[in-house]
XYZ file of C-alpha atoms in Angstrom:
362
model
C 0.000 0.000 0.000
C 1.012 3.630 -0.471
C 1.462 5.918 2.522
C 2.495 9.582 2.448
C 5.099 11.084 4.775
C 5.082 14.863 5.192
C 8.281 16.667 6.226
C 9.138 20.325 6.724
C 11.659 21.864 4.317
C 14.024 24.728 5.127
C 15.170 26.087 1.739
C 17.655 28.942 1.409
C 16.538 32.228 -0.131
C 17.788 31.232 -3.584
C 16.097 27.832 -3.304
C 12.832 29.474 -2.251
C 13.009 31.609 -5.377
C 13.575 28.487 -7.501
C 10.602 26.701 -5.900
C 8.374 29.758 -6.396
C 9.600 30.039 -9.998
C 8.707 26.382 -10.632
C 5.251 26.844 -9.108
C 4.610 29.860 -11.322
C 5.777 28.035 -14.487
C 3.497 25.094 -13.624
C 0.568 27.428 -12.966
C 0.929 29.223 -16.294
C 1.322 25.908 -18.136
C -1.804 24.504 -16.422
C -3.853 27.564 -17.414
C -2.560 27.414 -21.001
C -3.403 23.722 -21.344
C -6.874 24.289 -19.890
C -7.485 27.165 -22.307
C -6.464 24.943 -25.234
C -8.882 22.211 -24.148
C -11.738 24.690 -23.861
C -10.900 26.248 -27.242
C -10.651 22.840 -28.964
C -14.060 21.797 -27.642
C -15.751 25.069 -28.647
C -14.212 25.243 -32.127
C -13.956 21.549 -33.100
C -16.222 19.784 -30.610
C -13.469 17.496 -29.325
C -11.570 17.093 -26.047
C -7.778 17.004 -26.154
C -6.345 13.906 -24.505
C -3.497 13.627 -22.015
C -1.116 12.176 -24.644
C -1.957 14.848 -27.237
C -1.033 17.625 -24.838
C 1.984 15.775 -23.428
C 3.508 15.552 -26.935
C 3.502 19.363 -27.189
C 5.903 19.867 -24.254
C 9.166 19.719 -26.318
C 7.771 22.358 -28.709
C 6.702 24.552 -25.806
C 10.220 24.379 -24.320
C 11.678 25.717 -27.581
C 9.141 28.541 -27.683
C 9.383 29.335 -23.949
C 12.996 28.887 -22.710
C 11.888 29.340 -19.059
C 10.252 25.898 -19.181
C 13.710 24.328 -19.655
C 14.528 25.395 -16.087
C 11.802 23.045 -14.754
C 12.321 19.274 -14.573
C 10.673 17.495 -17.511
C 8.623 15.082 -15.379
C 7.292 17.964 -13.289
C 5.878 19.481 -16.485
C 4.431 16.123 -17.522
C 2.679 15.848 -14.161
C 0.993 19.224 -14.798
C -0.610 17.697 -17.910
C -1.638 14.636 -15.887
C -3.068 16.860 -13.147
C -5.298 18.691 -15.621
C -6.396 15.388 -17.170
C -7.378 14.063 -13.729
C -9.416 17.231 -13.114
C -11.266 16.611 -16.388
C -11.879 12.935 -15.605
C -13.262 13.839 -12.176
C -15.525 16.437 -13.829
C -16.940 13.867 -16.277
C -17.463 11.320 -13.478
C -19.428 13.848 -11.417
C -21.610 14.711 -14.412
C -22.335 11.025 -15.117
C -23.184 10.345 -11.471
C -25.567 13.319 -11.312
C -23.461 15.270 -8.827
C -22.397 18.908 -8.851
C -20.337 19.340 -12.024
C -17.503 21.629 -10.899
C -15.725 22.351 -14.202
C -11.895 22.731 -13.910
C -10.955 26.335 -13.163
C -8.038 28.534 -14.105
C -5.470 28.885 -11.322
C -4.986 32.436 -10.064
C -1.892 33.807 -8.344
C -1.132 31.814 -5.159
C -3.728 29.224 -6.196
C -1.200 26.696 -7.482
C 0.667 25.509 -4.396
C 2.404 22.228 -5.291
C 4.329 20.347 -7.955
C 5.356 16.689 -8.171
C 8.332 14.610 -9.215
C 6.446 11.422 -10.236
C 9.416 9.098 -10.814
C 12.824 10.765 -10.794
C 14.492 14.117 -10.178
C 14.693 13.768 -6.391
C 16.892 11.903 -3.922
C 17.066 11.764 -0.134
C 20.627 12.221 1.158
C 20.853 12.346 4.942
C 19.502 15.692 6.136
C 19.029 16.996 2.600
C 16.524 16.412 -0.194
C 18.120 16.815 -3.606
C 15.673 18.280 -6.122
C 16.464 18.601 -9.817
C 16.765 22.245 -11.008
C 16.482 23.444 -7.382
C 19.362 21.955 -5.380
C 19.881 20.223 -2.041
C 17.241 21.485 0.386
C 17.471 21.004 4.143
C 14.733 18.615 5.343
C 13.648 17.752 8.861
C 13.100 13.987 9.031
C 11.134 13.761 12.277
C 10.461 10.025 11.742
C 11.946 7.108 9.863
C 10.698 6.243 6.371
C 9.797 2.567 5.979
C 9.464 1.403 2.386
C 10.337 2.528 -1.145
C 9.834 6.186 -2.071
C 7.766 6.448 -5.268
C 6.924 10.143 -5.706
C 7.899 13.469 -4.166
C 5.578 16.476 -4.001
C 6.766 19.946 -2.933
C 4.072 22.017 -1.241
C 4.078 25.698 -0.292
C 1.578 26.599 2.408
C 1.371 29.856 4.369
C 4.957 30.780 3.572
C 6.308 27.371 4.626
C 7.591 24.548 2.454
C 6.912 20.829 2.817
C 7.933 17.620 1.063
C 5.293 14.895 0.748
C 6.896 11.533 -0.013
C 4.597 8.752 -1.248
C 6.078 5.477 0.022
C 5.167 1.931 -0.988
C 4.952 -0.296 2.078
C 4.072 -3.895 2.812
C 0.982 -4.511 4.936
C 1.710 -4.968 8.638
C -1.261 -6.794 10.197
C -1.803 -6.297 13.923
C -2.623 -9.273 16.142
C -6.338 -10.109 16.289
C -8.155 -9.183 19.505
C -11.519 -10.818 18.771
C -13.319 -7.605 19.789
C -15.908 -5.619 17.854
C -17.215 -2.108 18.516
C -19.843 0.319 17.336
C -19.044 4.052 17.385
C -21.640 6.807 17.689
C -20.387 10.208 16.504
C -21.679 13.317 18.203
C -21.068 16.915 19.255
C -20.970 16.722 23.054
C -18.656 13.717 22.748
C -16.785 13.236 19.496
C -17.183 9.452 19.725
C -18.938 7.056 22.092
C -18.315 3.323 21.776
C -20.653 0.416 22.428
C -18.423 -0.737 25.317
C -19.074 2.564 27.122
C -15.931 4.482 26.262
C -16.266 8.242 25.778
C -13.926 10.384 23.628
C -14.388 14.058 24.489
C -14.881 16.656 21.779
C -12.074 19.229 22.241
C -13.823 22.004 20.213
C -10.576 23.355 18.750
C -12.347 25.987 16.637
C -14.565 27.193 19.479
C -11.588 27.621 21.811
C -9.707 29.718 19.227
C -12.630 31.869 18.078
C -11.637 34.998 20.007
C -8.151 35.033 18.514
C -9.511 34.289 15.036
C -11.897 37.253 15.298
C -9.068 39.532 16.433
C -6.843 38.432 13.531
C -9.779 38.867 11.143
C -10.266 42.449 12.328
C -6.557 43.145 11.802
C -6.891 41.988 8.181
C -9.951 44.165 7.536
C -8.196 47.272 8.918
C -5.158 46.991 6.655
C -4.973 48.659 3.251
C -5.575 46.291 0.349
C -2.388 45.378 -1.479
C -0.115 46.522 1.358
C 2.635 44.400 2.922
C 0.975 44.717 6.344
C -2.245 43.254 4.975
C -0.319 40.320 3.455
C 1.372 39.727 6.815
C -1.990 39.859 8.654
C -3.497 37.403 6.152
C -0.562 35.045 6.687
C -1.028 35.158 10.480
C -4.746 34.412 10.110
C -4.057 31.532 7.704
C -1.482 30.031 10.070
C -3.983 30.167 12.922
C -6.497 28.243 10.814
C -3.738 25.782 9.886
C -2.909 25.264 13.566
C -6.558 24.473 14.370
C -6.708 22.007 11.467
C -3.504 20.326 12.677
C -4.909 20.006 16.209
C -8.036 18.343 14.814
C -5.930 15.972 12.676
C -3.722 15.010 15.617
C -6.723 14.187 17.815
C -8.336 12.109 15.038
C -5.066 10.218 14.535
C -4.844 9.350 18.239
C -8.439 8.109 18.500
C -8.248 6.111 15.251
C -4.994 4.484 16.420
C -6.651 3.337 19.662
C -9.696 1.935 17.852
C -7.645 -0.016 15.296
C -5.327 -1.404 17.970
C -8.178 -2.643 20.203
C -10.832 -3.931 17.782
C -11.070 -6.181 14.725
C -14.392 -4.747 13.492
C -15.214 -1.045 13.841
C -18.679 0.211 12.879
C -19.517 3.864 12.142
C -22.620 5.698 11.007
C -22.635 6.703 7.335
C -23.573 10.311 8.070
C -24.661 12.853 5.453
C -22.520 15.685 6.803
C -23.308 18.039 3.889
C -27.004 17.782 4.663
C -26.516 18.124 8.421
C -24.538 21.393 8.192
C -27.612 23.035 6.657
C -28.860 23.259 10.248
C -27.356 26.662 11.065
C -27.684 26.101 14.804
C -25.317 23.119 14.745
C -23.267 23.704 11.567
C -20.186 25.164 13.262
C -20.093 22.433 15.919
C -20.495 19.694 13.286
C -17.643 21.056 11.157
C -15.468 21.535 14.250
C -15.984 17.899 15.268
C -14.434 16.465 12.076
C -16.464 13.219 11.925
C -15.520 12.359 8.337
C -11.840 12.838 9.103
C -12.012 10.386 12.003
C -13.732 7.760 9.833
C -11.216 8.291 7.013
C -8.189 7.907 9.303
C -9.638 4.822 10.985
C -10.398 3.239 7.598
C -6.916 3.513 6.124
C -5.258 2.438 9.391
C -7.573 -0.593 9.558
C -6.713 -1.599 5.979
C -2.983 -1.625 6.708
C -3.528 -3.502 10.010
C -5.769 -6.212 8.568
C -8.835 -4.924 10.433
C -12.250 -3.945 9.070
C -14.350 -0.747 9.101
C -18.073 -0.854 8.239
C -20.379 2.145 7.763
C -24.101 1.596 8.336
C -27.284 3.561 7.698
C -27.838 5.793 10.769
C -31.640 5.798 10.382
C -33.274 5.512 13.861
C -30.122 4.211 15.561
C -30.711 6.755 18.331
C -34.452 5.960 18.651
C -34.351 2.150 18.542
C -33.964 0.219 21.784
C -30.802 -1.880 21.709
C -32.415 -4.475 23.983
C -35.839 -5.186 22.456
C -35.677 -3.336 19.115
C -38.756 -1.151 19.660
C -38.734 2.519 18.640
C -38.631 4.960 21.556
C -39.004 8.544 20.348
C -36.636 11.040 22.010
C -35.705 14.678 21.486
C -32.080 15.797 21.257
C -32.363 17.167 24.795
C -33.046 13.688 26.214
C -29.622 12.147 26.896
C -30.837 8.896 28.523
C -32.626 6.077 26.710
C -35.488 4.599 28.779
C -37.498 1.870 27.103
C -41.122 1.560 28.367
C -41.448 -1.894 26.771
C -38.503 -3.774 28.320
C -37.389 -1.280 31.022
C -33.890 -1.062 29.447
C -32.083 2.095 30.552
C -28.810 3.313 29.064
C -27.002 6.445 27.928
C -28.494 7.636 24.639
C -25.167 7.546 22.747
C -24.148 4.107 24.072
C -27.529 2.737 23.037
C -27.002 4.158 19.546
C -23.467 2.691 19.377
C -24.820 -0.780 20.251
C -27.417 -0.464 17.480
C -24.681 0.561 15.019
C -22.633 -2.511 15.923
C -25.656 -4.803 15.524
C -26.365 -3.389 12.046
C -22.699 -3.821 11.074
C -22.757 -7.481 12.144
C -25.874 -8.061 10.019
C -24.161 -6.502 6.969
C -20.942 -8.454 7.599
C -22.826 -11.743 7.819
């Protein structure tokens, strides 16, 4: 399986200029290729393929000498990136989803480029990049496996290297345990064996500082260096909150995969739920989909299994007798009048989720 390692880069001033130059060349090439596809469809009614556009790269290098200063495979990946955007667009149209036609990339909207096969090499504390040089890299953990691709990312004035590594599966020992997980706002996750994972509310706790940084941005003159600096501070604060949420999801998913062989989640329609403006901010702050995603890929590499079930009436159904007991959101305890079963509302829902997952698995 492929796993991505992300490391911080510390390029020198000249190397930063080379990375920014490469990003700009890739952005302009992407926009030019997109314009040619649009023009070809409007004038001739056909869509240019990946190979047709890839063949034009040598001619473009002769016409635009600046492209020679970018590694050839990096330019080829730009063509592939546009082709993937088109394929995703056609798939969404066929599936009846929101189309989302590929857009032109504005300034600072193209933030990464990729060495798909060659042009990079890891040498101790340095990452050698073709046309850029040896960049200082902070390897905060060991890389296990064979490095396949290297992507350079610029985010909020910082530079990162994302290394896609091919690894062998490492199954964890079987525990024979199964669990259902109910996702919520008061508690991020509640398991069927009565374990509660608190919801840290990272966004809520940082709201005052976010508002203050937002006011600083609005007070600065548009186009000024002070406004750019204020925007960067605000973006880094948002990045910090996102990293806190990711770290918490990683820790919970690691515990679940280590303890259980079968993990059952609700298949929640988060996009529909955030239309409730009273709970939208709390739902987004919780990061339910992120937790499910992290648990799923960790379970695949560990030889475990994740199942998502329909959440319909999992909170209303009695886990003991199966009868429906209507409750409002304010009622936090499940009391069944038919079998006298009494349990925490979220634990009852988690047990129902596990029962549905077992039925699907069988």
